[in-house]
mmCIF file of C-alpha atoms in Angstrom:
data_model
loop_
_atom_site.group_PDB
_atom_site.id
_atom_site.type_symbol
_atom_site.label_atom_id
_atom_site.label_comp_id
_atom_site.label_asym_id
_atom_site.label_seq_id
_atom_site.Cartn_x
_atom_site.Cartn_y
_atom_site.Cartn_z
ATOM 1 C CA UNK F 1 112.612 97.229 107.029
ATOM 2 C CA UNK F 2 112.466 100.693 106.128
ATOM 3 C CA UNK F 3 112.258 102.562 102.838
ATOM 4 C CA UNK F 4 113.696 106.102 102.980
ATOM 5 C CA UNK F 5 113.436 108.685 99.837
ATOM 6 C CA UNK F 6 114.604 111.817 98.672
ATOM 7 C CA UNK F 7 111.656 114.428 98.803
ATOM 8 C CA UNK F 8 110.346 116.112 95.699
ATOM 9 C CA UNK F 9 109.114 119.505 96.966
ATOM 10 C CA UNK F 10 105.847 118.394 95.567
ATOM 11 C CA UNK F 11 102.702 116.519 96.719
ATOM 12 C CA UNK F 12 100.647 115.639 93.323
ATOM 13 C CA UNK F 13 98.707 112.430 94.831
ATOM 14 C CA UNK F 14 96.177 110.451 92.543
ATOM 15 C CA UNK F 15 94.457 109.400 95.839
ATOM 16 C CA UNK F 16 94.881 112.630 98.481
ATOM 17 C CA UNK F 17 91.688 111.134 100.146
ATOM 18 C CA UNK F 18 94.163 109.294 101.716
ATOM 19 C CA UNK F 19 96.710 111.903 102.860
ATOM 20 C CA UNK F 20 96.689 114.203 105.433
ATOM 21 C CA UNK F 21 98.848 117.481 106.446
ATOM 22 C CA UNK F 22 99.603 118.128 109.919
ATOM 23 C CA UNK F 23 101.234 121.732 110.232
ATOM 24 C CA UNK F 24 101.835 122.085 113.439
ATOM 25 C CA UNK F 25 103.797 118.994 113.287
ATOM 26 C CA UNK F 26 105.112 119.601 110.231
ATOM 27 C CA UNK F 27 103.925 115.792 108.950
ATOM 28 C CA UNK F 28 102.617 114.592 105.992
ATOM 29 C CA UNK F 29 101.052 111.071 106.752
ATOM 30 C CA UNK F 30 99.177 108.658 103.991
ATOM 31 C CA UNK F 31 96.863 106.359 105.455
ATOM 32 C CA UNK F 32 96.491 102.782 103.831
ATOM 33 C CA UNK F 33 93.146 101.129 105.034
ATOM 34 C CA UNK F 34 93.918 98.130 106.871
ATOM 35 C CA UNK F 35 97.613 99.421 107.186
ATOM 36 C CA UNK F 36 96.697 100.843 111.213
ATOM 37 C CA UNK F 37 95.859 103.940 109.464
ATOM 38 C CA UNK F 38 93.080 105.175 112.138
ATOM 39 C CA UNK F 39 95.111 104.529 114.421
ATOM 40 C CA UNK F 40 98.138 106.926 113.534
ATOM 41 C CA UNK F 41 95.641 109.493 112.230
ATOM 42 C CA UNK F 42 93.979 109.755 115.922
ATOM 43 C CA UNK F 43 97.634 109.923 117.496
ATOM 44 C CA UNK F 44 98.838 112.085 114.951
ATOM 45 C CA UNK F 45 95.182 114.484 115.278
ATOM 46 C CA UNK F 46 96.103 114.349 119.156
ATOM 47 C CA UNK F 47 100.047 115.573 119.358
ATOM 48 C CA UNK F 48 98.501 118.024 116.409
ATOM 49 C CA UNK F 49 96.133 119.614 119.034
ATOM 50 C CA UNK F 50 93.045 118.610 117.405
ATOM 51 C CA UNK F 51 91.455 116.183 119.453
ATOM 52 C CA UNK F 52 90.995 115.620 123.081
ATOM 53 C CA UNK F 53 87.812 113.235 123.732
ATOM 54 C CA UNK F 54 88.203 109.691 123.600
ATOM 55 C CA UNK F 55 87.294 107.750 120.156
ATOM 56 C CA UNK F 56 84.656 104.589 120.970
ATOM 57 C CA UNK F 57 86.617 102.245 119.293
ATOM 58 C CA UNK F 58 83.360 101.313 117.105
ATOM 59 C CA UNK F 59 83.667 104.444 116.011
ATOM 60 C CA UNK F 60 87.097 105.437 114.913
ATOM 61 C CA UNK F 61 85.748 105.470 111.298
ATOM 62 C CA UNK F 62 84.596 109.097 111.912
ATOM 63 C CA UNK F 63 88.031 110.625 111.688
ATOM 64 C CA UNK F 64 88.383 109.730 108.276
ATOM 65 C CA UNK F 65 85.249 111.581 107.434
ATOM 66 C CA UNK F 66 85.520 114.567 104.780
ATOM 67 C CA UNK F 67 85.019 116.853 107.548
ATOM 68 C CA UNK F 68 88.428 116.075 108.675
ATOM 69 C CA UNK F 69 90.056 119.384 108.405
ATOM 70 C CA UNK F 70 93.478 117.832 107.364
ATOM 71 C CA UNK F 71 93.206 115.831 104.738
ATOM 72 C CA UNK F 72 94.840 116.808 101.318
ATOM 73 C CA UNK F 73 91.792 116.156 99.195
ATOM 74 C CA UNK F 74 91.279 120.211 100.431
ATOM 75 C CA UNK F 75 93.126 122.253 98.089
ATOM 76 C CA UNK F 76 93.638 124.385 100.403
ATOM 77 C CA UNK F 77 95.175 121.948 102.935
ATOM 78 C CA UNK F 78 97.455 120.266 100.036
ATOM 79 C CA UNK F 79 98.269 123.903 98.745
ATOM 80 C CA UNK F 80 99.735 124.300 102.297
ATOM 81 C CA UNK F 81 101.687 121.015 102.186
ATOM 82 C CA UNK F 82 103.191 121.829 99.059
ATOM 83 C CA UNK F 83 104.492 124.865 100.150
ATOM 84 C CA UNK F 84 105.940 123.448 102.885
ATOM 85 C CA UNK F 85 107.623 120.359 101.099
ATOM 86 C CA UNK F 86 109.579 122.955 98.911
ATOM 87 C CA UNK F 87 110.579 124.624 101.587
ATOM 88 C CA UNK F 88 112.077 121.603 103.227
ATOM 89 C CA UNK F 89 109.862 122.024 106.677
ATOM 90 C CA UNK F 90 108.003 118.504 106.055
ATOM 91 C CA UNK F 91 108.628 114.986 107.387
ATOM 92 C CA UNK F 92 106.673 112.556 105.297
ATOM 93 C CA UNK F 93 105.940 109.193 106.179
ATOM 94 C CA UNK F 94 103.305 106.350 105.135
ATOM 95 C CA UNK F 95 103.151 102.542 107.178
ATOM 96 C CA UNK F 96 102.083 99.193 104.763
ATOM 97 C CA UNK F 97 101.188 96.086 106.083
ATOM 98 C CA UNK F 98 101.986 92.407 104.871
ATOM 99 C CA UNK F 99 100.147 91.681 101.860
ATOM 100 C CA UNK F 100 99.012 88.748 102.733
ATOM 101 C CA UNK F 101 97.845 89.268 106.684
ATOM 102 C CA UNK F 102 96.078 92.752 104.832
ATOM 103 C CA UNK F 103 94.110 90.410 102.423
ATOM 104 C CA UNK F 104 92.950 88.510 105.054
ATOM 105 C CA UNK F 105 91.756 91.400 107.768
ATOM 106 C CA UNK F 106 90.203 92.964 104.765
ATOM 107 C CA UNK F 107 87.783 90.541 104.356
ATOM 108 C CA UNK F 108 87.304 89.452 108.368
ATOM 109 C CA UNK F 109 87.008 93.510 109.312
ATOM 110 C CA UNK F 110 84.886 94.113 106.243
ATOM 111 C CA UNK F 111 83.321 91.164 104.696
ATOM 112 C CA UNK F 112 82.896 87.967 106.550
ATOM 113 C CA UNK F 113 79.874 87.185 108.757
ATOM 114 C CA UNK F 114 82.567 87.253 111.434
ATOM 115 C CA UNK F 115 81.882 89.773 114.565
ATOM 116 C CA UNK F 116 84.670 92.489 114.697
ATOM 117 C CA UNK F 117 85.280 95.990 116.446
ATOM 118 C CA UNK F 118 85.504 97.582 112.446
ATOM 119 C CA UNK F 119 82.321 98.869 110.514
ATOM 120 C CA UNK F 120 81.352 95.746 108.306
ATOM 121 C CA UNK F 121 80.354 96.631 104.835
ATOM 122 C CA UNK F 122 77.606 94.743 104.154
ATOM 123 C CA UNK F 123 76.072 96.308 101.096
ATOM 124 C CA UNK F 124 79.065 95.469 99.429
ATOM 125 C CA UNK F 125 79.133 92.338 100.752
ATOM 126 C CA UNK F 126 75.774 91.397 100.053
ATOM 127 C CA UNK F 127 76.775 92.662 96.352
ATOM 128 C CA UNK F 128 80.347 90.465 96.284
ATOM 129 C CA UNK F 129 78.171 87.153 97.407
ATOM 130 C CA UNK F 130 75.484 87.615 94.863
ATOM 131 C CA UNK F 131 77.715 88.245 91.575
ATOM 132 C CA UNK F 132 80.768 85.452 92.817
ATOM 133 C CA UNK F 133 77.668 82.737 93.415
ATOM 134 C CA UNK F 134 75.497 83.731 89.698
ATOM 135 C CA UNK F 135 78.880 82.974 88.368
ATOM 136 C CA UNK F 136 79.600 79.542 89.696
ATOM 137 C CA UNK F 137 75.934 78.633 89.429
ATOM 138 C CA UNK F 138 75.200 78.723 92.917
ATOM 139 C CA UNK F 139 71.406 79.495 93.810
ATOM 140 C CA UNK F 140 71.374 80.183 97.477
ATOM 141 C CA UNK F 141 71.046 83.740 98.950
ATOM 142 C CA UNK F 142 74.085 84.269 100.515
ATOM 143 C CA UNK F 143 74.635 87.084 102.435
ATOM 144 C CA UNK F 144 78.488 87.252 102.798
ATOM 145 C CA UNK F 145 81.107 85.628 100.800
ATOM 146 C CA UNK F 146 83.029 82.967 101.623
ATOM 147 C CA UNK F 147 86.618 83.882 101.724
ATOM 148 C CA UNK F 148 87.613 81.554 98.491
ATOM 149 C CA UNK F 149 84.537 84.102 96.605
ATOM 150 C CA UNK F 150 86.227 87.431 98.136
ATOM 151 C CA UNK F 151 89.673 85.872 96.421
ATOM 152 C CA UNK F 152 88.360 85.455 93.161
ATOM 153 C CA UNK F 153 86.020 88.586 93.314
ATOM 154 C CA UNK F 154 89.817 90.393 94.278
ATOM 155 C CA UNK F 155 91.104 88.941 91.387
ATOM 156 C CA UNK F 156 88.196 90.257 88.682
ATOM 157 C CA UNK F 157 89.389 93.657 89.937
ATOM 158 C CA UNK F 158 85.982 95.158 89.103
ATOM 159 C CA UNK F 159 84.014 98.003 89.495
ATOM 160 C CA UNK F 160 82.894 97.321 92.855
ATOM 161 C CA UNK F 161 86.760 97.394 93.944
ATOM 162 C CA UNK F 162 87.214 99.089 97.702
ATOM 163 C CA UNK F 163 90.497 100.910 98.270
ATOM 164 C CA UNK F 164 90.251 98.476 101.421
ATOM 165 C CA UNK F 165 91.127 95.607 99.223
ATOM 166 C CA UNK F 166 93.347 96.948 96.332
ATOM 167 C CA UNK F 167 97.068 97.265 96.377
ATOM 168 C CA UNK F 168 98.597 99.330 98.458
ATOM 169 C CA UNK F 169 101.121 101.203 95.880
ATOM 170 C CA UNK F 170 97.794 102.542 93.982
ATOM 171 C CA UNK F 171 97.157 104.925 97.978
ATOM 172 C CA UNK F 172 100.856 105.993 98.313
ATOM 173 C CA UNK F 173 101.443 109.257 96.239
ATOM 174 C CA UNK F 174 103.956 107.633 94.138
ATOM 175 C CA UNK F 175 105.933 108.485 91.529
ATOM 176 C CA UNK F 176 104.941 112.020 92.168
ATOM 177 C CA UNK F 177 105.796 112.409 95.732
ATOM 178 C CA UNK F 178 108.573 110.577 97.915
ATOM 179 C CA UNK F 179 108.647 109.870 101.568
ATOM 180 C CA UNK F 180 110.881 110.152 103.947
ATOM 181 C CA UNK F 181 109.875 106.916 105.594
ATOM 182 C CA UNK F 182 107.537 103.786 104.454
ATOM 183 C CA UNK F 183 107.291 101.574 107.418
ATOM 184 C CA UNK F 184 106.089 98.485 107.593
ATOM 185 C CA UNK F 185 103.012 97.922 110.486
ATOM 186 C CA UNK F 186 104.981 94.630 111.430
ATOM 187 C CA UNK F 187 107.983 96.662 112.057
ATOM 188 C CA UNK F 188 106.189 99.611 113.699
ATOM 189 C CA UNK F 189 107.486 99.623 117.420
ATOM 190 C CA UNK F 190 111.003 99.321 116.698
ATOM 191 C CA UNK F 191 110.815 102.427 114.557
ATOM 192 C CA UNK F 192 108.371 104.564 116.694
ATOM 193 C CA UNK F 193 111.548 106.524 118.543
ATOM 194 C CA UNK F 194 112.699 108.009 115.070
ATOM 195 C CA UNK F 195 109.126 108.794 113.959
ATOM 196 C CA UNK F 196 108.795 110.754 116.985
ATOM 197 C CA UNK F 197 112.150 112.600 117.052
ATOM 198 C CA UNK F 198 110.891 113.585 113.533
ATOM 199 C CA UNK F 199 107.182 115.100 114.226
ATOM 200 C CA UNK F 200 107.711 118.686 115.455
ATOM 201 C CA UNK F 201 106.340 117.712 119.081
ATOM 202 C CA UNK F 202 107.199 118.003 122.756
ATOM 203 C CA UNK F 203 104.975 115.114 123.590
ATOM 204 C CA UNK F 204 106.854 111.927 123.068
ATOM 205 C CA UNK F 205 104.818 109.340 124.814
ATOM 206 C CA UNK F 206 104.588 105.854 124.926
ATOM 207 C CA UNK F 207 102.105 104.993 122.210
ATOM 208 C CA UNK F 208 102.578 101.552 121.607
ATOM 209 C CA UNK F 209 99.470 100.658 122.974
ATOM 210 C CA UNK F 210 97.463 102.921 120.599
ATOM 211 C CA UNK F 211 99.185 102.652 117.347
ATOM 212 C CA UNK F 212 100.451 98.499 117.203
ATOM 213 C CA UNK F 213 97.483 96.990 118.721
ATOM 214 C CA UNK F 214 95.979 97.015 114.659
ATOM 215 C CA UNK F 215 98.748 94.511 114.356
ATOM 216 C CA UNK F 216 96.605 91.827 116.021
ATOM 217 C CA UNK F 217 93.336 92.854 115.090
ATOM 218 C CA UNK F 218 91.272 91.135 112.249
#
């Protein structure tokens, strides 16, 4: 269930939007959207010291805002995590979700008409409606698309793409980093102990609450 790799010293990521470096907890974490991702980033920001108030859950987007002081798209923050993964004082780790239950919260979270807790996106919905329908001849203004349209539109893999909705190998900073763990979300709670025995804390809680409930969530 779990994937475990030799580190490369080195953390050259095509997508470091994604990653984050946690020093004090000597962590490297890379976030896949709809993977539970806010979810580990607000744990791992609160053993890290970083943030005390409580997230609205309507709101948990904002932590993945470029203000976020952590993430790896700073040079200066990857710089950092480089140095420490050659020195051998990083534990890396990324979760991935079922393929298949990802394709479908992706568009129920994101897309549908459907009411969820997760910040819909419905310009790009609006957009994905409008081009699926003008190319099966369909006249009416839809707003949304239906879930057969959000398919297809997935599988013309064009411009309007979301890294919500693409696969999750193109997030991971693969071939030209390795983790020490790659967990998958359905696996999560039985591998929580080792995750936390790994991350440089003194706070090991139980956060099963706050990191699995994504499992059931759209």
């Amino acid at each position: 269930a779990v994937v475990s790799t030799q580190s490369t010293g080195q953390w050259n990521c095509s997508q470091p939007r994604h990653s984050y470096y946690f020093p004090k907890l000597g962590a490297i974490f890379t976030g896949i959207p709809k993977s539970g991702c806010s979810n580990w980033i607000e744990f791992l920001l609160r053993e890290e010291g970083a943030l005390h108030r409580t997230i609205n859950p309507t709101k948990v987007y904002h932590i993945h805002d470029l203000s976020n002081p952590f993430r790896m798209s700073l040079r200066t923050v990857e710089d950092q995590a480089n140095k420490a993964a050659a020195a051998g004082n990083v534990f890396s780790f990324a979760v991935v979700r079922n393929p298949w239950t990802r394709l479908v919260s992706g568009y129920r979270d994101k897309l549908s008409a459907e009411p969820t807790q997760g910040r819909k996106f419905d310009e790009l919905a609006k957009k994905i409606a409008h081009k699926m329908n003008k190319l099966a001849n369909i006249t009416n203004n839809s707003t949304h698309p239906s879930f057969d349209q959000y398919i297809r539109w997935i599988l013309l893999r064009d411009h309007l793409q979301n890294d919500h909705f693409t696969p999750q190998h193109l997030t991971l900073c693969l071939p030209n980093a390795s983790y020490d763990y790659i967990i998958p979300l359905e696996h999560s709670s039985s591998q929580l102990q080792p995750i936390m025995e790994k991350l440089k804390t003194q706070q090991i809680r139980d956060t099963t609450w706050t990191l699995f409930w994504a499992i059931d969530r759209p």
